[in-house]
Amino acid sequence: MNFNLTPKERQELWSQLLLQLENYYAHTSELPVSPQLDREKIIALVEKHSLSQGIAHQQAINHVVEGLAQYAVHTPHPMYFGLFNPRSTFPGILADAITATFNPQMAAWSHNPFANEVENFLVRELGEKFGFPKEKIDGVFAGGGAEANLTAVLCALNHQFPEYANTGLAGIGKKPVMYCSAESHHSVIRAGRICGLGLDAVRPIPVDDKQRMQPGRLAQQIDKDLSDGYFPFMAIATAGATGTGAIDPIPEIANLTERYGLWLHVDAAYGGAVILDEEKKHLLQGIDRAHSITFDAHKWLSAPMGAAMFLTREPEILSRSFRITADYMPKEAQSMPVTDPFTHSIQWSRRFTGLKLYLSVLFFGWEGYGQMINRQNQIGDFLKEELRKNGWKMYNDTELPIACFMDPRYQQTAGFARAVCDKVLQSGKAWISVYPVGGVETLRACITNYASGEEEILKLVTLLNACHREYQKSMS
Ligand SMILES: *Cc1c(COP(=O)(O)O)cnc(C)c1O
C-alpha cells in the first residue's frame, strides 16, 4: 500500500476535489438549506462501503462530498439565519488545507516558530483592539469558546487561590462562587462543573427587559454570598448573548468586580467582532477592564470552525495555570524568551488554528473585516425593519443583527413559534430557530453570513408570512 500515492494520482485528486469544492462554494445557495433527518438512510450511506480494503480514491471522495452535500444543514447558505455558524472565508478554507498539509505541531515553539509567532501576533493585535495594555497582553488559541471559557474559570481560580494548582478545590478551605448572566452561554455553567466547583457554585444573575445582566442584582447576590460564608471569585459578562445578542453592562459590572476583588471575564465569543466596526465598537465599552476575554474567530469573523481565542492582561496567569514540565518535550528554544503553547493551554498537541484568521486578515485586512461586520449590522437593521413592517414584533433589544420576533396576537399561543419555524425548515428555503425571550417563545433569525443581503431578507420575510398564513389556515 503506497500511503504517499503517486504524483499523478495526487494531482488528479487535487484537481477533481477543487472542482467539487468550488462547485459547493459557488452554488451553496441552490441547495435546500436543511436535510431530511432519516437516520437509517444516513447510516446506510455511511456504511455503504466496507472499510476492510478501501475503495477507489475518487469514489471515496465523491462519497464523502455527496454525503455532506445531501445530509447537512448548509450553514454556508445565504438563507441560513441560525446560530453563529458562518460561511467560511475563502482564505480560511485555503488555510485549513495548508495547515493539514504542513501539519504544524503547536505544542512546542521550536517545532514551528513561524506558526507560533503568527498566533502570538494575532493575540497581540486583538488584545490591543480590545484595549488591553500592550506590554501585558497574553493569550492562546483554543478549539472553541467553550474551551476558552473553561480556561478563564481555571485562570480565575489560580489567580484567586494560589494553592488551587497543588491542592485542588478541596485544599483551599473556602467555598468559591462565580456569577454570570442568566442569558449566558451554557459552556460557562458547564465550566464551573468541569473544574470541580459544581453547578451550585455558578450563580445566574437575572436580566433586565433588554436581556442584560442587572448589576444591582449582581451586587445583592455578592453581598448575600459573602454574608453566607461563600467566597465570590469571578464574574462573567456576556458581550453578545447567544440567544438575543444582549451585551451586559460591562462598565457597571467592572465597577463591582473591582470593588469586590473578583476576576472579570467577558465572553465575547460572538459579539467581540463589533470591536472592528467603527460605528458599533462603543457597545463594548469597558471591555478593556476585563482580566480575560473569550473571542471566537469562527463566529462572526467567519473562520472555518475551531478558531477561538482566550485573551488576558494577566501575563503570568496562563503559565501558573497550565505549566507542567515534561522531559520528552523539545528543548531547543530553552534559552530564548519564548513560550511553548502546551504550557499555556488545556490542549497539548494542537492544530495551527491561527492560520485561518491570519490568512483571512492578510486577504481582507482588519478594515475589510470592519466593513463586513458593519454591513451585517445594516442587514440586521433591514431585517428588523422589514419584519416590523409586516406585523412582526421584536422581543429582544440589540444593535447586533439578531431578531427575536413574534406575531404579538399569538404571543400566548403555545406552539405557534415552533409550528411556523418547522414550516420554514420543511420548506428547505431557510433556517431559523425558536428562542424564549422573557417567557415568550419567539422566532429567532440572525445574520451570520457575509453573503446574505437585502434580497435574502426579503425572501425570508415573504417565507415567514406564507408559513404564518398556512398556520392560520390549518387552525381555522
Ligand atoms: C458560541 C458561544 C460559546 C461557545 O463557543 P464554541 O466555540 O461553540 O465552543 C460561548 N459563549 C458564547 C456567547 C457563544 O456565542
Tab-separated table of C-alpha atoms and ligand atoms in Angstrom:
chain	number	residue	atom	x	y	z
A	1	MET	CA	0.000	0.000	0.000
A	2	ASN	CA	1.547	3.312	-1.091
A	3	PHE	CA	0.466	5.777	1.561
A	4	ASN	CA	2.071	8.604	-0.412
A	5	LEU	CA	0.035	7.857	-3.542
A	6	THR	CA	1.767	8.656	-6.830
A	7	PRO	CA	2.305	12.250	-8.001
A	8	LYS	CA	-0.115	11.617	-10.843
A	9	GLU	CA	-2.797	10.251	-8.523
A	10	ARG	CA	-2.383	13.202	-6.171
A	11	GLN	CA	-2.571	15.705	-8.994
A	12	GLU	CA	-5.789	14.151	-10.276
A	13	LEU	CA	-7.391	14.031	-6.844
A	14	TRP	CA	-6.468	17.639	-6.093
A	15	SER	CA	-7.926	18.866	-9.379
A	16	GLN	CA	-11.094	16.835	-9.041
A	17	LEU	CA	-11.631	17.891	-5.455
A	18	LEU	CA	-11.023	21.537	-6.264
A	19	LEU	CA	-13.812	21.426	-8.836
A	20	GLN	CA	-16.168	19.783	-6.338
A	21	LEU	CA	-15.398	22.210	-3.524
A	22	GLU	CA	-15.595	25.235	-5.783
A	23	ASN	CA	-18.916	23.945	-7.047
A	24	TYR	CA	-20.223	23.754	-3.476
A	25	TYR	CA	-18.847	27.161	-2.541
A	26	ALA	CA	-20.213	28.837	-5.680
A	27	HIS	CA	-23.609	27.130	-5.671
A	28	THR	CA	-24.430	26.660	-1.982
A	29	SER	CA	-27.493	28.816	-2.411
A	30	GLU	CA	-29.055	26.302	-4.833
A	31	LEU	CA	-29.216	23.559	-2.198
A	32	PRO	CA	-32.075	23.045	0.272
A	33	VAL	CA	-30.887	24.705	3.485
A	34	SER	CA	-31.678	21.728	5.695
A	35	PRO	CA	-31.808	17.975	5.049
A	36	GLN	CA	-34.271	15.185	5.685
A	37	LEU	CA	-33.343	13.620	9.001
A	38	ASP	CA	-33.784	9.971	8.077
A	39	ARG	CA	-31.229	8.377	10.340
A	40	GLU	CA	-31.474	4.860	8.893
A	41	LYS	CA	-30.848	6.120	5.390
A	42	ILE	CA	-27.917	8.179	6.579
A	43	ILE	CA	-26.314	5.275	8.435
A	44	ALA	CA	-26.831	3.054	5.410
A	45	LEU	CA	-24.996	5.617	3.289
A	46	VAL	CA	-22.133	5.941	5.771
A	47	GLU	CA	-21.776	2.173	5.982
A	48	LYS	CA	-22.214	1.592	2.263
A	49	HIS	CA	-18.548	0.784	1.659
A	50	SER	CA	-16.701	-1.877	3.598
A	51	LEU	CA	-13.700	-0.409	5.379
A	52	SER	CA	-11.634	-3.560	5.347
A	53	GLN	CA	-9.970	-2.975	1.977
A	54	GLY	CA	-10.873	0.524	0.967
A	55	ILE	CA	-12.334	1.691	-2.360
A	56	ALA	CA	-11.161	3.687	-5.367
A	57	HIS	CA	-9.875	7.093	-4.280
A	58	GLN	CA	-12.096	9.218	-6.441
A	59	GLN	CA	-15.098	7.136	-5.444
A	60	ALA	CA	-14.235	7.692	-1.777
A	61	ILE	CA	-14.087	11.446	-2.256
A	62	ASN	CA	-17.331	11.550	-4.215
A	63	HIS	CA	-18.979	9.522	-1.478
A	64	VAL	CA	-17.930	11.977	1.235
A	65	VAL	CA	-18.730	15.120	-0.714
A	66	GLU	CA	-22.146	13.800	-1.710
A	67	GLY	CA	-22.936	12.717	1.844
A	68	LEU	CA	-22.088	16.140	3.196
A	69	ALA	CA	-23.995	17.898	0.454
A	70	GLN	CA	-27.094	15.781	0.993
A	71	TYR	CA	-27.223	15.450	4.759
A	72	ALA	CA	-26.319	18.727	6.397
A	73	VAL	CA	-27.828	21.976	7.446
A	74	HIS	CA	-25.926	24.138	4.984
A	75	THR	CA	-24.687	26.798	7.339
A	76	PRO	CA	-22.735	28.439	4.470
A	77	HIS	CA	-26.084	29.027	2.698
A	78	PRO	CA	-27.115	32.702	2.485
A	79	MET	CA	-30.595	31.729	3.755
A	80	TYR	CA	-29.159	30.212	6.940
A	81	PHE	CA	-30.224	32.624	9.680
A	82	GLY	CA	-29.271	30.453	12.569
A	83	LEU	CA	-26.729	30.214	15.310
A	84	PHE	CA	-23.321	31.736	14.888
A	85	ASN	CA	-22.190	29.320	12.192
A	86	PRO	CA	-20.812	31.339	9.333
A	87	ARG	CA	-19.992	30.684	5.739
A	88	SER	CA	-16.218	30.133	5.898
A	89	THR	CA	-13.999	32.797	4.399
A	90	PHE	CA	-12.306	31.532	1.272
A	91	PRO	CA	-8.792	32.197	2.644
A	92	GLY	CA	-9.870	30.339	5.782
A	93	ILE	CA	-10.661	27.301	3.658
A	94	LEU	CA	-7.266	27.541	1.958
A	95	ALA	CA	-5.645	27.904	5.364
A	96	ASP	CA	-7.178	24.659	6.594
A	97	ALA	CA	-5.793	22.821	3.569
A	98	ILE	CA	-2.365	24.387	4.155
A	99	THR	CA	-2.475	23.522	7.852
A	100	ALA	CA	-3.434	19.922	7.187
A	101	THR	CA	-0.581	19.566	4.703
A	102	PHE	CA	2.198	21.096	6.826
A	103	ASN	CA	0.578	19.750	9.988
A	104	PRO	CA	2.415	22.083	12.372
A	105	GLN	CA	2.649	20.794	15.919
A	106	MET	CA	1.736	23.761	18.089
A	107	ALA	CA	2.697	22.248	21.425
A	108	ALA	CA	6.300	23.451	21.283
A	109	TRP	CA	7.511	26.829	19.994
A	110	SER	CA	10.691	25.452	18.458
A	111	HIS	CA	8.889	22.972	16.199
A	112	ASN	CA	7.019	25.736	14.394
A	113	PRO	CA	8.367	29.152	15.258
A	114	PHE	CA	6.634	30.825	12.288
A	115	ALA	CA	3.244	29.366	13.150
A	116	ASN	CA	3.680	30.197	16.825
A	117	GLU	CA	4.661	33.778	16.142
A	118	VAL	CA	1.650	34.139	13.809
A	119	GLU	CA	-0.611	33.188	16.713
A	120	ASN	CA	1.272	35.457	19.125
A	121	PHE	CA	0.903	38.328	16.652
A	122	LEU	CA	-2.869	37.775	16.416
A	123	VAL	CA	-3.160	37.585	20.204
A	124	ARG	CA	-1.358	40.956	20.484
A	125	GLU	CA	-3.417	42.507	17.670
A	126	LEU	CA	-6.755	41.504	19.177
A	127	GLY	CA	-5.646	42.238	22.718
A	128	GLU	CA	-4.809	45.769	21.615
A	129	LYS	CA	-8.082	46.159	19.768
A	130	PHE	CA	-9.889	45.265	22.978
A	131	GLY	CA	-7.805	47.898	24.745
A	132	PHE	CA	-5.511	45.742	26.878
A	133	PRO	CA	-2.152	47.376	27.803
A	134	LYS	CA	0.283	46.335	25.099
A	135	GLU	CA	3.021	45.023	27.362
A	136	LYS	CA	0.633	42.837	29.359
A	137	ILE	CA	-1.267	41.047	26.607
A	138	ASP	CA	-1.154	37.278	26.637
A	139	GLY	CA	-3.434	34.618	25.253
A	140	VAL	CA	-3.790	31.340	23.481
A	141	PHE	CA	-5.844	29.852	20.675
A	142	ALA	CA	-8.468	27.333	21.721
A	143	GLY	CA	-10.686	24.816	19.994
A	144	GLY	CA	-13.811	26.800	20.771
A	145	GLY	CA	-15.414	29.331	23.057
A	146	ALA	CA	-16.298	26.538	25.458
A	147	GLU	CA	-12.607	25.756	25.928
A	148	ALA	CA	-11.749	29.455	26.212
A	149	ASN	CA	-14.419	29.926	28.907
A	150	LEU	CA	-13.123	26.907	30.810
A	151	THR	CA	-9.617	28.377	30.530
A	152	ALA	CA	-10.991	31.588	32.042
A	153	VAL	CA	-12.530	29.851	35.052
A	154	LEU	CA	-9.297	27.917	35.656
A	155	CYS	CA	-7.232	31.123	35.405
A	156	ALA	CA	-9.563	32.919	37.800
A	157	LEU	CA	-9.289	30.068	40.308
A	158	ASN	CA	-5.493	30.027	40.053
A	159	HIS	CA	-5.382	33.806	40.376
A	160	GLN	CA	-7.570	33.973	43.457
A	161	PHE	CA	-6.366	30.807	45.191
A	162	PRO	CA	-2.621	30.297	44.596
A	163	GLU	CA	-2.777	26.931	46.370
A	164	TYR	CA	-5.507	25.639	43.999
A	165	ALA	CA	-2.942	24.316	41.463
A	166	ASN	CA	-1.477	21.933	44.031
A	167	THR	CA	-4.229	21.176	46.492
A	168	GLY	CA	-7.242	21.451	44.239
A	169	LEU	CA	-10.523	22.880	45.461
A	170	ALA	CA	-10.516	20.602	48.476
A	171	GLY	CA	-7.388	22.272	49.799
A	172	ILE	CA	-8.355	25.926	49.538
A	173	GLY	CA	-10.666	25.823	52.523
A	174	LYS	CA	-13.155	28.247	51.026
A	175	LYS	CA	-16.426	27.965	49.139
A	176	PRO	CA	-15.800	29.773	45.829
A	177	VAL	CA	-18.767	31.050	43.812
A	178	MET	CA	-18.942	32.687	40.405
A	179	TYR	CA	-21.516	34.837	38.617
A	180	CYS	CA	-22.857	35.071	35.113
A	181	SER	CA	-25.913	36.394	33.341
A	182	ALA	CA	-29.000	34.197	33.233
A	183	GLU	CA	-28.652	34.588	29.448
A	184	SER	CA	-25.012	33.480	29.344
A	185	HIS	CA	-23.836	30.586	27.220
A	186	HIS	CA	-24.136	27.221	28.946
A	187	SER	CA	-20.464	26.491	28.409
A	188	VAL	CA	-19.899	28.993	31.236
A	189	ILE	CA	-22.043	26.993	33.599
A	190	ARG	CA	-20.505	23.738	32.460
A	191	ALA	CA	-17.022	25.193	33.014
A	192	GLY	CA	-17.966	25.572	36.682
A	193	ARG	CA	-18.960	21.944	36.709
A	194	ILE	CA	-15.902	20.632	34.896
A	195	CYS	CA	-13.393	22.337	37.187
A	196	GLY	CA	-14.987	20.847	40.271
A	197	LEU	CA	-16.895	23.852	41.594
A	198	GLY	CA	-20.189	22.224	40.755
A	199	LEU	CA	-23.282	23.735	39.214
A	200	ASP	CA	-24.480	25.175	42.513
A	201	ALA	CA	-21.410	27.428	42.662
A	202	VAL	CA	-22.471	29.164	39.445
A	203	ARG	CA	-24.954	31.949	40.183
A	204	PRO	CA	-27.017	33.102	37.216
A	205	ILE	CA	-27.963	36.759	37.701
A	206	PRO	CA	-31.395	37.847	36.423
A	207	VAL	CA	-31.563	40.042	33.324
A	208	ASP	CA	-33.478	43.260	32.655
A	209	ASP	CA	-36.063	43.782	29.912
A	210	LYS	CA	-33.243	44.086	27.385
A	211	GLN	CA	-31.905	40.665	28.460
A	212	ARG	CA	-28.792	42.214	30.092
A	213	MET	CA	-27.405	41.165	33.445
A	214	GLN	CA	-28.623	43.518	36.196
A	215	PRO	CA	-25.626	44.916	38.088
A	216	GLY	CA	-27.856	45.745	41.067
A	217	ARG	CA	-28.881	42.113	41.352
A	218	LEU	CA	-25.244	41.070	40.974
A	219	ALA	CA	-24.234	43.310	43.910
A	220	GLN	CA	-27.085	41.906	46.026
A	221	GLN	CA	-26.070	38.335	45.294
A	222	ILE	CA	-22.402	39.013	46.087
A	223	ASP	CA	-23.372	40.608	49.424
A	224	LYS	CA	-25.634	37.712	50.267
A	225	ASP	CA	-22.953	35.161	49.386
A	226	LEU	CA	-20.373	36.997	51.483
A	227	SER	CA	-22.624	37.036	54.491
A	228	ASP	CA	-23.454	33.344	53.942
A	229	GLY	CA	-19.753	32.461	54.062
A	230	TYR	CA	-19.070	31.951	50.364
A	231	PHE	CA	-16.028	33.322	48.520
A	232	PRO	CA	-17.032	35.215	45.350
A	233	PHE	CA	-14.084	34.959	42.958
A	234	MET	CA	-15.262	35.652	39.423
A	235	ALA	CA	-17.943	37.299	37.297
A	236	ILE	CA	-18.553	36.613	33.638
A	237	ALA	CA	-20.188	39.268	31.494
A	238	THR	CA	-21.551	38.261	28.120
A	239	ALA	CA	-20.967	40.529	25.127
A	240	GLY	CA	-23.442	39.261	22.570
A	241	ALA	CA	-25.660	36.652	24.210
A	242	THR	CA	-26.190	33.574	22.077
A	243	GLY	CA	-29.970	33.803	22.156
A	244	THR	CA	-30.713	37.518	21.968
A	245	GLY	CA	-27.434	39.311	21.234
A	246	ALA	CA	-27.658	41.245	24.517
A	247	ILE	CA	-24.487	42.899	25.757
A	248	ASP	CA	-24.215	43.039	29.546
A	249	PRO	CA	-23.358	46.482	31.028
A	250	ILE	CA	-19.617	45.859	31.253
A	251	PRO	CA	-18.618	49.161	32.970
A	252	GLU	CA	-21.100	48.682	35.835
A	253	ILE	CA	-20.105	45.054	36.227
A	254	ALA	CA	-16.416	46.069	36.197
A	255	ASN	CA	-17.114	48.602	38.975
A	256	LEU	CA	-18.412	45.740	41.100
A	257	THR	CA	-15.678	43.218	40.274
A	258	GLU	CA	-13.078	45.891	41.080
A	259	ARG	CA	-14.794	46.822	44.318
A	260	TYR	CA	-15.123	43.206	45.491
A	261	GLY	CA	-11.852	41.941	44.021
A	262	LEU	CA	-13.372	39.471	41.534
A	263	TRP	CA	-11.814	38.276	38.286
A	264	LEU	CA	-13.814	39.743	35.399
A	265	HIS	CA	-14.145	37.624	32.294
A	266	VAL	CA	-16.045	38.836	29.222
A	267	ASP	CA	-17.481	36.130	26.999
A	268	ALA	CA	-17.354	37.943	23.675
A	269	ALA	CA	-17.292	34.756	21.600
A	270	TYR	CA	-19.723	36.245	19.115
A	271	GLY	CA	-20.111	39.961	19.897
A	272	GLY	CA	-16.401	40.693	20.242
A	273	ALA	CA	-16.251	41.200	16.481
A	274	VAL	CA	-18.041	44.564	16.711
A	275	ILE	CA	-14.751	45.933	18.031
A	276	LEU	CA	-13.839	46.076	14.316
A	277	ASP	CA	-16.908	48.141	13.346
A	278	GLU	CA	-16.097	51.809	13.937
A	279	GLU	CA	-19.820	52.633	14.263
A	280	LYS	CA	-20.572	49.981	16.886
A	281	LYS	CA	-17.360	49.367	18.815
A	282	HIS	CA	-18.640	51.655	21.587
A	283	LEU	CA	-21.043	48.837	22.507
A	284	LEU	CA	-18.060	47.037	24.050
A	285	GLN	CA	-17.037	49.977	26.190
A	286	GLY	CA	-15.311	48.803	29.353
A	287	ILE	CA	-14.119	45.501	27.911
A	288	ASP	CA	-10.532	46.657	28.492
A	289	ARG	CA	-11.214	46.371	32.229
A	290	ALA	CA	-11.747	42.611	31.938
A	291	HIS	CA	-8.987	40.306	33.142
A	292	SER	CA	-9.766	37.974	30.272
A	293	ILE	CA	-11.871	37.667	27.129
A	294	THR	CA	-13.229	34.789	25.054
A	295	PHE	CA	-13.326	35.537	21.363
A	296	ASP	CA	-14.310	33.126	18.581
A	297	ALA	CA	-12.868	33.829	15.150
A	298	HIS	CA	-15.106	31.045	13.823
A	299	LYS	CA	-18.225	33.014	14.658
A	300	TRP	CA	-18.594	36.486	13.232
A	301	LEU	CA	-15.134	36.595	11.638
A	302	SER	CA	-16.133	33.547	9.591
A	303	ALA	CA	-13.003	31.480	10.051
A	304	PRO	CA	-13.755	27.794	9.472
A	305	MET	CA	-14.757	26.106	12.675
A	306	GLY	CA	-12.496	25.636	15.616
A	307	ALA	CA	-10.802	29.054	15.931
A	308	ALA	CA	-11.329	30.526	19.386
A	309	MET	CA	-9.050	32.731	21.437
A	310	PHE	CA	-8.540	33.282	25.129
A	311	LEU	CA	-7.033	36.716	25.799
A	312	THR	CA	-5.800	38.094	29.094
A	313	ARG	CA	-3.988	41.075	30.547
A	314	GLU	CA	-2.524	38.981	33.376
A	315	PRO	CA	0.643	37.809	31.633
A	316	GLU	CA	1.623	35.242	34.283
A	317	ILE	CA	-1.686	33.515	34.751
A	318	LEU	CA	-1.673	31.041	31.862
A	319	SER	CA	1.709	29.694	32.922
A	320	ARG	CA	0.624	29.485	36.519
A	321	SER	CA	-2.480	27.592	35.477
A	322	PHE	CA	-1.115	25.214	32.850
A	323	ARG	CA	2.681	24.920	33.006
A	324	ILE	CA	3.982	21.486	33.741
A	325	THR	CA	7.418	20.248	32.729
A	326	ALA	CA	7.839	17.175	30.609
A	327	ASP	CA	11.166	15.555	29.748
A	328	TYR	CA	10.071	14.425	26.305
A	329	MET	CA	9.202	17.918	25.054
A	330	PRO	CA	11.692	19.645	22.690
A	331	LYS	CA	14.167	21.948	24.439
A	332	GLU	CA	15.891	23.725	21.520
A	333	ALA	CA	14.461	27.102	22.477
A	334	GLN	CA	15.141	26.740	26.197
A	335	SER	CA	17.401	29.781	26.378
A	336	MET	CA	15.062	32.001	24.331
A	337	PRO	CA	12.312	34.206	25.782
A	338	VAL	CA	9.560	32.191	24.137
A	339	THR	CA	6.547	30.287	25.377
A	340	ASP	CA	5.730	26.719	24.482
A	341	PRO	CA	1.969	26.758	23.911
A	342	PHE	CA	1.458	23.483	25.762
A	343	THR	CA	2.370	25.400	28.939
A	344	HIS	CA	-0.444	27.877	28.255
A	345	SER	CA	-3.272	25.656	27.171
A	346	ILE	CA	-5.653	22.881	28.100
A	347	GLN	CA	-4.568	21.252	24.836
A	348	TRP	CA	-1.198	19.631	24.227
A	349	SER	CA	-0.791	18.637	20.577
A	350	ARG	CA	-2.601	21.370	18.790
A	351	ARG	CA	-3.533	22.305	15.261
A	352	PHE	CA	-2.344	25.613	13.757
A	353	THR	CA	-5.675	27.245	14.481
A	354	GLY	CA	-4.463	30.802	13.981
A	355	LEU	CA	-3.705	30.428	10.284
A	356	LYS	CA	-7.389	30.603	9.283
A	357	LEU	CA	-7.619	34.015	10.829
A	358	TYR	CA	-4.139	35.191	9.774
A	359	LEU	CA	-4.670	34.351	6.098
A	360	SER	CA	-8.150	35.902	6.172
A	361	VAL	CA	-6.810	39.144	7.659
A	362	LEU	CA	-3.936	39.111	5.150
A	363	PHE	CA	-6.563	38.919	2.381
A	364	PHE	CA	-9.099	41.448	3.682
A	365	GLY	CA	-7.323	43.481	6.356
A	366	TRP	CA	-8.967	44.443	9.642
A	367	GLU	CA	-10.541	47.252	7.608
A	368	GLY	CA	-12.185	44.829	5.226
A	369	TYR	CA	-13.434	42.882	8.218
A	370	GLY	CA	-14.755	46.101	9.756
A	371	GLN	CA	-16.756	46.779	6.607
A	372	MET	CA	-18.136	43.247	6.571
A	373	ILE	CA	-19.266	43.467	10.202
A	374	ASN	CA	-20.742	46.906	9.581
A	375	ARG	CA	-22.668	45.632	6.570
A	376	GLN	CA	-24.058	42.674	8.504
A	377	ASN	CA	-25.219	45.086	11.189
A	378	GLN	CA	-27.004	47.086	8.493
A	379	ILE	CA	-28.579	43.962	7.001
A	380	GLY	CA	-29.728	43.119	10.523
A	381	ASP	CA	-31.379	46.531	10.818
A	382	PHE	CA	-33.039	45.978	7.448
A	383	LEU	CA	-34.341	42.592	8.629
A	384	LYS	CA	-35.842	44.095	11.801
A	385	GLU	CA	-37.433	46.896	9.788
A	386	GLU	CA	-38.978	44.531	7.226
A	387	LEU	CA	-40.297	42.263	9.961
A	388	ARG	CA	-41.925	45.204	11.757
A	389	LYS	CA	-43.478	46.442	8.518
A	390	ASN	CA	-45.050	43.001	8.144
A	391	GLY	CA	-46.650	42.961	11.566
A	392	TRP	CA	-43.968	41.072	13.477
A	393	LYS	CA	-42.914	42.479	16.812
A	394	MET	CA	-39.338	42.451	18.215
A	395	TYR	CA	-38.893	40.856	21.641
A	396	ASN	CA	-35.159	41.340	22.007
A	397	ASP	CA	-33.351	44.658	22.013
A	398	THR	CA	-29.910	44.653	20.469
A	399	GLU	CA	-27.922	46.617	17.918
A	400	LEU	CA	-26.385	43.347	16.738
A	401	PRO	CA	-28.028	41.569	13.785
A	402	ILE	CA	-30.238	39.207	15.777
A	403	ALA	CA	-34.026	39.419	15.664
A	404	CYS	CA	-36.262	37.563	18.152
A	405	PHE	CA	-39.771	38.228	16.867
A	406	MET	CA	-43.363	37.079	17.021
A	407	ASP	CA	-46.830	37.946	15.902
A	408	PRO	CA	-47.983	39.535	19.190
A	409	ARG	CA	-51.507	38.196	18.649
A	410	TYR	CA	-50.114	34.680	19.101
A	411	GLN	CA	-47.829	35.514	21.971
A	412	GLN	CA	-49.860	33.330	24.338
A	413	THR	CA	-50.470	30.548	21.810
A	414	ALA	CA	-48.327	27.608	22.810
A	415	GLY	CA	-46.622	26.043	19.824
A	416	PHE	CA	-47.143	28.890	17.382
A	417	ALA	CA	-43.486	29.837	17.031
A	418	ARG	CA	-42.420	26.192	16.831
A	419	ALA	CA	-45.051	25.468	14.161
A	420	VAL	CA	-44.027	28.424	11.985
A	421	CYS	CA	-40.353	27.572	12.440
A	422	ASP	CA	-40.964	23.941	11.430
A	423	LYS	CA	-42.780	25.069	8.292
A	424	VAL	CA	-39.823	27.269	7.395
A	425	LEU	CA	-37.381	24.399	7.883
A	426	GLN	CA	-39.539	21.937	5.978
A	427	SER	CA	-39.644	24.278	3.004
A	428	GLY	CA	-35.881	23.840	2.690
A	429	LYS	CA	-35.698	27.523	1.820
A	430	ALA	CA	-34.293	28.943	5.041
A	431	TRP	CA	-33.096	28.033	8.525
A	432	ILE	CA	-34.241	29.898	11.634
A	433	SER	CA	-34.827	28.814	15.224
A	434	VAL	CA	-37.053	29.343	18.247
A	435	TYR	CA	-35.830	31.104	21.377
A	436	PRO	CA	-37.753	32.109	24.515
A	437	VAL	CA	-37.439	35.788	25.448
A	438	GLY	CA	-38.998	36.988	28.683
A	439	GLY	CA	-41.283	33.934	28.764
A	440	VAL	CA	-42.448	34.269	25.142
A	441	GLU	CA	-41.452	31.692	22.523
A	442	THR	CA	-40.121	33.806	19.668
A	443	LEU	CA	-38.738	33.128	16.232
A	444	ARG	CA	-35.036	33.907	16.019
A	445	ALA	CA	-33.176	34.978	12.892
A	446	CYS	CA	-29.549	36.028	12.939
A	447	ILE	CA	-27.336	37.323	10.152
A	448	THR	CA	-24.189	35.216	10.302
A	449	ASN	CA	-23.296	35.012	6.688
A	450	TYR	CA	-21.304	37.601	4.769
A	451	ALA	CA	-23.173	36.524	1.637
A	452	SER	CA	-26.667	37.300	2.984
A	453	GLY	CA	-28.030	40.583	1.630
A	454	GLU	CA	-31.284	42.506	1.180
A	455	GLU	CA	-32.534	40.008	-1.367
A	456	GLU	CA	-32.287	37.137	1.141
A	457	ILE	CA	-34.011	39.219	3.819
A	458	LEU	CA	-36.966	39.919	1.539
A	459	LYS	CA	-37.191	36.220	0.673
A	460	LEU	CA	-37.127	35.291	4.348
A	461	VAL	CA	-39.892	37.712	5.313
A	462	THR	CA	-42.064	36.528	2.414
A	463	LEU	CA	-41.493	32.934	3.521
A	464	LEU	CA	-42.350	33.763	7.148
A	465	ASN	CA	-45.554	35.463	6.101
A	466	ALA	CA	-46.532	32.451	3.991
A	467	CYS	CA	-45.808	29.998	6.824
A	468	HIS	CA	-47.823	32.206	9.171
A	469	ARG	CA	-50.818	32.123	6.788
A	470	GLU	CA	-50.513	28.355	6.479
A	471	TYR	CA	-50.590	28.034	10.254
A	472	GLN	CA	-53.728	30.188	10.454
A	473	LYS	CA	-55.381	28.114	7.765
A	474	SER	CA	-54.540	24.856	9.495
A	475	MET	CA	-56.087	26.197	12.703
A	476	SER	CA	-59.348	27.502	11.279
B	1	LIG	C1	-20.807	30.040	20.771
B	1	LIG	C2	-20.621	30.631	22.093
B	1	LIG	C3	-19.843	29.984	23.050
B	1	LIG	C4	-19.267	28.616	22.832
B	1	LIG	O1	-18.278	28.668	21.858
B	1	LIG	P1	-17.925	27.387	20.975
B	1	LIG	O2	-16.953	27.956	20.003
B	1	LIG	O3	-19.188	26.902	20.363
B	1	LIG	O4	-17.307	26.382	21.874
B	1	LIG	C5	-19.642	30.618	24.240
B	1	LIG	N1	-20.204	31.820	24.501
B	1	LIG	C6	-20.957	32.460	23.597
B	1	LIG	C7	-21.555	33.785	23.947
B	1	LIG	C8	-21.206	31.883	22.367
B	1	LIG	O5	-21.988	32.511	21.478
